[in-house]
Amino acid sequence: MIKKIGVLTSGGDAPGMNAAVRAVVRTAISKGMEVYGVRRGYVGLITGDVFQMDEKSVTDIIHNGGTILYTARCPEFRTAEGVAKAKAKCDEIGIEGLVVIGGDGSFRGAADLSAQGVLCIGLPGTIDNDIACTEYTIGFDTAMNTAMELVDKLRDTSQSHDRISVVEVMGRGAGHIAVNTGIACGATDIITKEVPYDLDKIANTMLEKKSKGKQNFVVIVAEGVGHSQEIATALQEKTGIEARATILGHVQRGGSPTLRDRVEATRMGYYAVELLEQGIGNRVVGLKEGKIVDYDIQEALAMQKPYDEKLHKIAEQIAF
Ligand code: ADP
Ligand code: F6P
């Protein structure tokens, strides 16, 4: 029976990470385990920035964005020496199991530490929803809703000025935020890495729509495509319609998590502790057809996540 576990958040933060930490801490305590919070991801594990948590440590955090444990990127943990230092720290404190809330990079680290004998469970925490083994990642819903609200605001001013608004949303490696936000905001065009695009075609279609009375246009661009300013400039040159580019940026990573993020984070955090309780490690937790499941970390990392091309097509077909 595992007696002491740790929990950390790593990589880019995501709204709902606090809800996951809260679930891990409270579940573990309810099962008679001791829980240790590790600050700043693997950095804290290497330096020993670790503190014991109780029920009250996670009071009043479920509704807060960010992460009370802080987060960091830790290049040292990519080395065998770094992992060995972290393992030594775990041994010193007596941490036998660790919940790692983060993305694929953090899971690679968790696999390395699992190989050294610490039972690690990964929970998918990233706004990008770009983790292949799960339908859903903690933070995705909040980020999309934030992006949607901001694009709605941009639409107001774009409308008043008869402009093209080119809006870049986050998603370095994947267009999931872009396609969903695009649908939700009734974007005229969605540009992601997953679907080829042609600026001449987009500009010609805009001119056609203009001739039928349309006066303003919202174009959503995924961060992975980049060049939003260049796209805006090119569309302005090709159409003669004034264009502005806006990069929404890190504002999408903050804010109070939505209900969905709080609930999924709680379900996943609870499940992670159940696995550790059974002495199971080297797993990643995910959502499949609405159910919580788990996978071997290496298997999870080898999976490919499909892009919702159907959703992209629907958006294109019904846009005007
Ligand atoms: P995310 O977890 O969001 O994908 P990163 O890719 O920045 O974010 O990874 C977070 C941390 O996980 C890194 O700073 C590093 O400490 C650790 N990590 C990333 N990749 C590896 C790897 N290949 N091997 C071991 N640790 C890794
Ligand atoms: O992975 C989440 C994410 O927000 C990406 O969409 C973005 O590219 C990246 O993190 C930015 O990370 P940072 O600026 O914190 O390095």
CSV table of C-alpha atoms and ligand atoms in Angstrom, one decimal:
chain,number,residue,atom,x,y,z
A,1,MET,CA,0.0,0.0,0.0
A,2,ILE,CA,1.4,3.4,-1.1
A,3,LYS,CA,1.6,5.8,1.8
A,4,LYS,CA,3.2,9.0,0.3
A,5,ILE,CA,2.5,10.6,-3.0
A,6,GLY,CA,3.5,13.8,-4.7
A,7,VAL,CA,1.7,16.0,-7.2
A,8,LEU,CA,3.2,18.6,-9.6
A,9,THR,CA,2.1,20.7,-12.6
A,10,SER,CA,4.6,21.0,-15.5
A,11,GLY,CA,4.9,22.7,-18.9
A,12,GLY,CA,2.4,25.3,-20.0
A,13,ASP,CA,-0.3,26.0,-17.3
A,14,ALA,CA,-4.0,25.4,-18.0
A,15,PRO,CA,-7.2,26.5,-16.2
A,16,GLY,CA,-8.4,23.5,-14.2
A,17,MET,CA,-5.0,22.4,-13.0
A,18,ASN,CA,-5.9,23.6,-9.6
A,19,ALA,CA,-9.1,21.5,-9.6
A,20,ALA,CA,-6.9,18.5,-10.5
A,21,VAL,CA,-4.5,19.2,-7.7
A,22,ARG,CA,-7.4,19.6,-5.3
A,23,ALA,CA,-8.9,16.3,-6.3
A,24,VAL,CA,-5.5,14.5,-6.0
A,25,VAL,CA,-4.9,15.9,-2.6
A,26,ARG,CA,-8.3,15.4,-1.1
A,27,THR,CA,-8.7,11.9,-2.6
A,28,ALA,CA,-5.3,10.8,-1.3
A,29,ILE,CA,-6.0,12.1,2.2
A,30,SER,CA,-9.4,10.4,2.2
A,31,LYS,CA,-7.6,7.1,1.5
A,32,GLY,CA,-5.1,7.7,4.3
A,33,MET,CA,-2.1,8.7,2.2
A,34,GLU,CA,0.2,11.6,2.8
A,35,VAL,CA,0.4,14.1,-0.1
A,36,TYR,CA,3.3,16.4,-1.0
A,37,GLY,CA,3.0,19.3,-3.4
A,38,VAL,CA,6.0,19.9,-5.6
A,39,ARG,CA,6.6,23.4,-6.7
A,40,ARG,CA,7.5,24.4,-10.3
A,41,GLY,CA,7.3,20.9,-11.9
A,42,TYR,CA,10.4,18.9,-12.2
A,43,VAL,CA,12.5,21.8,-10.9
A,44,GLY,CA,11.0,21.4,-7.5
A,45,LEU,CA,11.5,17.7,-7.6
A,46,ILE,CA,15.2,18.2,-8.3
A,47,THR,CA,15.8,21.0,-5.7
A,48,GLY,CA,13.5,19.5,-3.1
A,49,ASP,CA,11.0,22.4,-3.2
A,50,VAL,CA,8.3,20.1,-1.7
A,51,PHE,CA,5.8,20.6,1.1
A,52,GLN,CA,3.2,18.5,2.7
A,53,MET,CA,-0.4,19.3,1.9
A,54,ASP,CA,-3.6,18.9,3.9
A,55,GLU,CA,-7.2,19.3,3.1
A,56,LYS,CA,-7.0,23.1,3.7
A,57,SER,CA,-4.1,23.5,1.3
A,58,VAL,CA,-6.5,23.2,-1.6
A,59,THR,CA,-9.4,25.2,-0.1
A,60,ASP,CA,-10.7,28.0,-2.4
A,61,ILE,CA,-8.7,27.1,-5.4
A,62,ILE,CA,-11.2,25.1,-7.6
A,63,HIS,CA,-12.4,28.3,-9.3
A,64,ASN,CA,-8.9,29.8,-9.9
A,65,GLY,CA,-6.9,29.7,-13.1
A,66,GLY,CA,-3.1,29.2,-13.1
A,67,THR,CA,-1.7,26.6,-10.7
A,68,ILE,CA,-1.0,27.0,-7.0
A,69,LEU,CA,2.0,24.7,-7.4
A,70,TYR,CA,3.5,26.9,-10.1
A,71,THR,CA,4.9,25.4,-13.2
A,72,ALA,CA,8.2,25.4,-15.1
A,73,ARG,CA,10.2,23.9,-17.9
A,74,CYS,CA,13.1,22.0,-16.6
A,75,PRO,CA,15.9,21.2,-19.1
A,76,GLU,CA,17.9,19.4,-16.4
A,77,PHE,CA,15.2,16.8,-16.1
A,78,ARG,CA,15.8,15.7,-19.7
A,79,THR,CA,19.2,14.4,-18.6
A,80,ALA,CA,19.8,11.1,-16.7
A,81,GLU,CA,21.6,13.1,-13.9
A,82,GLY,CA,18.5,15.2,-13.5
A,83,VAL,CA,16.2,12.2,-13.3
A,84,ALA,CA,18.6,10.6,-10.8
A,85,LYS,CA,18.5,13.7,-8.6
A,86,ALA,CA,14.7,13.7,-8.6
A,87,LYS,CA,14.6,10.0,-7.8
A,88,ALA,CA,17.0,10.6,-4.9
A,89,LYS,CA,14.8,13.4,-3.6
A,90,CYS,CA,11.7,11.2,-3.8
A,91,ASP,CA,13.6,8.5,-1.8
A,92,GLU,CA,14.7,11.0,0.8
A,93,ILE,CA,11.1,12.2,1.4
A,94,GLY,CA,9.6,8.7,0.9
A,95,ILE,CA,7.5,9.7,-2.2
A,96,GLU,CA,6.5,6.4,-3.9
A,97,GLY,CA,4.0,7.7,-6.4
A,98,LEU,CA,3.7,11.0,-8.3
A,99,VAL,CA,0.9,12.6,-10.2
A,100,VAL,CA,2.2,14.8,-13.1
A,101,ILE,CA,-0.2,17.2,-14.6
A,102,GLY,CA,1.0,18.5,-17.9
A,103,GLY,CA,1.5,17.7,-21.6
A,104,ASP,CA,3.4,15.2,-23.7
A,105,GLY,CA,6.8,16.6,-22.6
A,106,SER,CA,5.9,16.2,-19.0
A,107,PHE,CA,4.8,12.6,-19.7
A,108,ARG,CA,8.1,11.8,-21.2
A,109,GLY,CA,9.7,13.0,-18.0
A,110,ALA,CA,7.2,10.9,-16.0
A,111,ALA,CA,8.2,7.8,-18.1
A,112,ASP,CA,11.9,8.4,-17.2
A,113,LEU,CA,11.1,8.7,-13.5
A,114,SER,CA,8.8,5.6,-13.6
A,115,ALA,CA,11.7,3.7,-15.1
A,116,GLN,CA,13.7,4.6,-11.9
A,117,GLY,CA,10.9,3.0,-9.7
A,118,VAL,CA,8.7,6.0,-8.9
A,119,LEU,CA,5.1,5.2,-9.8
A,120,CYS,CA,4.1,8.1,-12.1
A,121,ILE,CA,0.6,8.9,-13.4
A,122,GLY,CA,0.2,11.6,-16.1
A,123,LEU,CA,-2.9,13.8,-16.2
A,124,PRO,CA,-3.5,15.7,-19.5
A,125,GLY,CA,-3.3,19.4,-18.7
A,126,THR,CA,-3.0,21.7,-21.7
A,127,ILE,CA,-5.3,24.2,-23.4
A,128,ASP,CA,-4.4,22.8,-26.8
A,129,ASN,CA,-6.2,19.5,-26.5
A,130,ASP,CA,-3.3,18.0,-28.5
A,131,ILE,CA,-2.6,14.9,-26.4
A,132,ALA,CA,-3.4,11.9,-28.6
A,133,CYS,CA,-4.5,9.4,-26.0
A,134,THR,CA,-7.4,11.5,-24.7
A,135,GLU,CA,-10.4,13.2,-26.2
A,136,TYR,CA,-10.1,16.0,-23.8
A,137,THR,CA,-7.4,17.9,-21.9
A,138,ILE,CA,-7.8,20.0,-18.8
A,139,GLY,CA,-8.0,23.7,-19.8
A,140,PHE,CA,-9.3,23.2,-23.4
A,141,ASP,CA,-12.9,24.3,-22.7
A,142,THR,CA,-11.9,27.4,-20.7
A,143,ALA,CA,-9.4,28.5,-23.4
A,144,MET,CA,-11.9,28.1,-26.2
A,145,ASN,CA,-14.6,30.1,-24.3
A,146,THR,CA,-12.1,32.8,-23.6
A,147,ALA,CA,-11.1,32.9,-27.2
A,148,MET,CA,-14.8,33.0,-28.3
A,149,GLU,CA,-15.6,35.9,-26.0
A,150,LEU,CA,-12.6,37.9,-27.3
A,151,VAL,CA,-13.4,37.2,-31.0
A,152,ASP,CA,-17.0,38.3,-30.3
A,153,LYS,CA,-15.6,41.6,-29.1
A,154,LEU,CA,-13.3,41.9,-32.1
A,155,ARG,CA,-16.3,41.3,-34.3
A,156,ASP,CA,-18.1,44.4,-32.9
A,157,THR,CA,-15.3,46.7,-34.0
A,158,SER,CA,-14.6,44.9,-37.2
A,159,GLN,CA,-18.3,45.3,-38.1
A,160,SER,CA,-18.3,49.0,-37.3
A,161,HIS,CA,-15.3,49.6,-39.6
A,162,ASP,CA,-16.2,47.1,-42.4
A,163,ARG,CA,-12.9,45.4,-41.8
A,164,ILE,CA,-11.3,42.0,-42.1
A,165,SER,CA,-10.3,40.8,-38.6
A,166,VAL,CA,-7.6,38.2,-38.6
A,167,VAL,CA,-7.4,36.6,-35.2
A,168,GLU,CA,-4.6,34.2,-34.1
A,169,VAL,CA,-5.6,31.7,-31.4
A,170,MET,CA,-3.3,29.5,-29.4
A,171,GLY,CA,-2.3,26.0,-30.6
A,172,ARG,CA,1.3,25.7,-31.5
A,173,GLY,CA,1.0,22.1,-32.8
A,174,ALA,CA,-2.7,21.7,-33.5
A,175,GLY,CA,-5.7,23.6,-34.7
A,176,HIS,CA,-8.3,22.2,-32.3
A,177,ILE,CA,-8.8,25.6,-30.5
A,178,ALA,CA,-9.0,27.3,-33.9
A,179,VAL,CA,-11.6,25.1,-35.5
A,180,ASN,CA,-13.9,25.1,-32.5
A,181,THR,CA,-13.6,28.8,-31.9
A,182,GLY,CA,-14.1,29.5,-35.6
A,183,ILE,CA,-17.3,27.5,-35.6
A,184,ALA,CA,-18.5,29.2,-32.4
A,185,CYS,CA,-17.8,32.7,-33.7
A,186,GLY,CA,-19.2,32.1,-37.1
A,187,ALA,CA,-15.8,32.9,-38.7
A,188,THR,CA,-15.7,33.4,-42.4
A,189,ASP,CA,-12.5,31.4,-42.7
A,190,ILE,CA,-10.4,29.1,-40.4
A,191,ILE,CA,-6.8,28.6,-41.2
A,192,THR,CA,-5.0,25.7,-39.5
A,193,LYS,CA,-1.9,23.6,-40.3
A,194,GLU,CA,-4.0,20.5,-40.8
A,195,VAL,CA,-6.0,21.8,-43.9
A,196,PRO,CA,-4.3,23.4,-46.9
A,197,TYR,CA,-5.4,27.0,-47.6
A,198,ASP,CA,-5.0,29.4,-50.4
A,199,LEU,CA,-5.1,33.1,-49.7
A,200,ASP,CA,-6.0,34.0,-53.3
A,201,LYS,CA,-9.1,31.8,-53.0
A,202,ILE,CA,-10.0,33.2,-49.6
A,203,ALA,CA,-9.7,36.8,-51.0
A,204,ASN,CA,-11.7,36.0,-54.1
A,205,THR,CA,-14.5,34.5,-52.0
A,206,MET,CA,-14.5,37.5,-49.7
A,207,LEU,CA,-14.9,39.8,-52.8
A,208,GLU,CA,-17.8,37.6,-54.0
A,209,LYS,CA,-19.5,37.8,-50.6
A,210,LYS,CA,-18.9,41.5,-50.5
A,211,SER,CA,-20.7,41.9,-53.9
A,212,LYS,CA,-23.6,40.1,-52.2
A,213,GLY,CA,-23.6,42.6,-49.3
A,214,LYS,CA,-21.2,41.2,-46.7
A,215,GLN,CA,-19.2,43.9,-45.1
A,216,ASN,CA,-16.9,42.4,-42.5
A,217,PHE,CA,-15.0,39.2,-42.2
A,218,VAL,CA,-13.5,37.2,-39.3
A,219,VAL,CA,-10.6,34.9,-40.1
A,220,ILE,CA,-9.3,32.6,-37.3
A,221,VAL,CA,-5.7,31.5,-37.6
A,222,ALA,CA,-4.1,28.8,-35.5
A,223,GLU,CA,-0.8,29.8,-33.8
A,224,GLY,CA,0.9,26.9,-35.6
A,225,VAL,CA,0.3,28.6,-38.9
A,226,GLY,CA,1.5,31.9,-37.6
A,227,HIS,CA,2.1,34.9,-39.9
A,228,SER,CA,-1.3,36.4,-38.9
A,229,GLN,CA,0.0,39.9,-39.6
A,230,GLU,CA,1.3,38.8,-43.1
A,231,ILE,CA,-2.1,37.1,-43.7
A,232,ALA,CA,-3.9,40.3,-42.8
A,233,THR,CA,-1.7,42.4,-45.0
A,234,ALA,CA,-2.0,40.0,-47.9
A,235,LEU,CA,-5.8,39.8,-47.6
A,236,GLN,CA,-6.0,43.7,-47.5
A,237,GLU,CA,-3.8,43.9,-50.6
A,238,LYS,CA,-5.8,41.3,-52.5
A,239,THR,CA,-9.3,42.5,-51.6
A,240,GLY,CA,-8.9,46.2,-51.0
A,241,ILE,CA,-10.7,45.7,-47.6
A,242,GLU,CA,-9.0,47.1,-44.6
A,243,ALA,CA,-7.6,44.3,-42.4
A,244,ARG,CA,-6.3,44.1,-38.8
A,245,ALA,CA,-4.5,41.3,-37.2
A,246,THR,CA,-4.9,40.4,-33.5
A,247,ILE,CA,-2.9,37.8,-31.6
A,248,LEU,CA,-4.9,36.7,-28.5
A,249,GLY,CA,-1.9,35.1,-26.9
A,250,HIS,CA,-1.6,34.1,-23.2
A,251,VAL,CA,-4.8,35.6,-22.1
A,252,GLN,CA,-6.3,32.3,-23.4
A,253,ARG,CA,-4.3,30.4,-20.7
A,254,GLY,CA,-5.8,32.3,-17.8
A,255,GLY,CA,-9.1,32.8,-16.1
A,256,SER,CA,-11.5,30.9,-14.0
A,257,PRO,CA,-12.0,27.3,-15.3
A,258,THR,CA,-15.3,26.4,-16.8
A,259,LEU,CA,-17.6,23.8,-15.3
A,260,ARG,CA,-16.3,21.2,-17.8
A,261,ASP,CA,-12.7,21.8,-16.9
A,262,ARG,CA,-13.4,21.6,-13.1
A,263,VAL,CA,-15.4,18.4,-13.5
A,264,GLU,CA,-13.0,16.6,-15.9
A,265,ALA,CA,-10.0,17.7,-13.8
A,266,THR,CA,-11.7,16.3,-10.7
A,267,ARG,CA,-12.6,13.0,-12.3
A,268,MET,CA,-9.1,12.5,-13.6
A,269,GLY,CA,-7.4,13.5,-10.4
A,270,TYR,CA,-9.5,11.0,-8.4
A,271,TYR,CA,-8.8,8.3,-10.9
A,272,ALA,CA,-5.0,9.0,-10.8
A,273,VAL,CA,-5.0,8.3,-7.0
A,274,GLU,CA,-7.0,5.2,-7.5
A,275,LEU,CA,-4.3,3.9,-9.8
A,276,LEU,CA,-1.6,4.7,-7.3
A,277,GLU,CA,-3.5,3.1,-4.5
A,278,GLN,CA,-3.4,-0.1,-6.5
A,279,GLY,CA,0.4,0.2,-7.0
A,280,ILE,CA,0.0,1.0,-10.7
A,281,GLY,CA,2.4,3.5,-12.3
A,282,ASN,CA,3.8,4.6,-15.7
A,283,ARG,CA,0.2,5.4,-16.9
A,284,VAL,CA,-1.5,8.4,-18.5
A,285,VAL,CA,-5.1,9.1,-17.8
A,286,GLY,CA,-7.5,10.1,-20.6
A,287,LEU,CA,-11.1,10.4,-21.6
A,288,LYS,CA,-12.5,7.9,-24.1
A,289,GLU,CA,-16.1,8.1,-25.2
A,290,GLY,CA,-16.7,10.1,-22.0
A,291,LYS,CA,-15.2,7.5,-19.7
A,292,ILE,CA,-11.9,7.9,-17.8
A,293,VAL,CA,-9.3,5.4,-19.0
A,294,ASP,CA,-5.6,4.9,-18.7
A,295,TYR,CA,-2.7,3.9,-21.0
A,296,ASP,CA,0.9,2.9,-20.7
A,297,ILE,CA,2.9,6.2,-21.1
A,298,GLN,CA,4.9,5.0,-24.1
A,299,GLU,CA,1.8,3.7,-25.8
A,300,ALA,CA,0.1,7.0,-25.1
A,301,LEU,CA,3.0,9.0,-26.5
A,302,ALA,CA,3.0,6.9,-29.7
A,303,MET,CA,-0.6,7.6,-30.5
A,304,GLN,CA,-1.7,10.1,-33.2
A,305,LYS,CA,-4.6,12.5,-32.6
A,306,PRO,CA,-6.9,13.1,-35.5
A,307,TYR,CA,-8.0,16.6,-36.5
A,308,ASP,CA,-11.7,17.2,-36.8
A,309,GLU,CA,-11.8,17.7,-40.6
A,310,LYS,CA,-15.5,17.2,-40.6
A,311,LEU,CA,-16.0,20.2,-38.3
A,312,HIS,CA,-13.6,22.3,-40.5
A,313,LYS,CA,-15.7,21.3,-43.6
A,314,ILE,CA,-18.9,22.2,-41.9
A,315,ALA,CA,-17.5,25.6,-40.9
A,316,GLU,CA,-16.4,26.2,-44.5
A,317,GLN,CA,-19.7,25.1,-46.0
A,318,ILE,CA,-22.0,27.2,-43.8
A,319,ALA,CA,-19.7,30.4,-43.7
A,320,PHE,CA,-20.9,33.5,-45.5
B,1,ADP,P1,4.4,20.0,-21.9
B,1,ADP,O1,4.4,19.0,-20.7
B,1,ADP,O2,3.3,20.9,-21.8
B,1,ADP,O3,4.4,19.3,-23.2
B,1,ADP,P2,7.2,20.7,-22.2
B,1,ADP,O4,7.4,20.0,-23.5
B,1,ADP,O5,7.7,22.1,-22.0
B,1,ADP,O6,5.6,20.9,-21.8
B,1,ADP,O7,7.7,19.7,-21.0
B,1,ADP,C1,7.7,20.0,-19.7
B,1,ADP,C2,8.9,19.5,-19.0
B,1,ADP,O8,8.9,18.1,-19.1
B,1,ADP,C3,10.2,19.9,-19.6
B,1,ADP,O9,10.7,21.2,-19.1
B,1,ADP,C4,11.1,18.8,-19.1
B,1,ADP,O10,11.5,19.0,-17.7
B,1,ADP,C5,10.2,17.6,-19.2
B,1,ADP,N1,10.5,16.9,-20.4
B,1,ADP,C6,10.1,17.3,-21.7
B,1,ADP,N2,10.5,16.5,-22.6
B,1,ADP,C7,11.2,15.5,-22.0
B,1,ADP,C8,11.9,14.3,-22.4
B,1,ADP,N3,12.0,14.0,-23.7
B,1,ADP,N4,12.5,13.6,-21.5
B,1,ADP,C9,12.4,13.9,-20.2
B,1,ADP,N5,11.8,15.0,-19.7
B,1,ADP,C10,11.2,15.8,-20.6
B,2,F6P,O1,0.8,24.3,-25.0
B,2,F6P,C1,0.0,25.4,-24.7
B,2,F6P,C2,0.5,26.7,-25.3
B,2,F6P,O2,-0.3,27.7,-24.8
B,2,F6P,C3,0.6,26.7,-26.8
B,2,F6P,O3,-0.6,26.8,-27.4
B,2,F6P,C4,1.6,27.8,-27.0
B,2,F6P,O4,2.3,27.7,-28.2
B,2,F6P,C5,2.5,27.6,-25.8
B,2,F6P,O5,1.8,27.0,-24.8
B,2,F6P,C6,3.1,28.9,-25.3
B,2,F6P,O6,4.0,28.6,-24.3
B,2,F6P,P1,4.9,29.6,-23.5
B,2,F6P,O7,4.7,30.9,-24.1
B,2,F6P,O8,4.5,29.5,-22.1
B,2,F6P,O9,6.3,29.1,-23.7
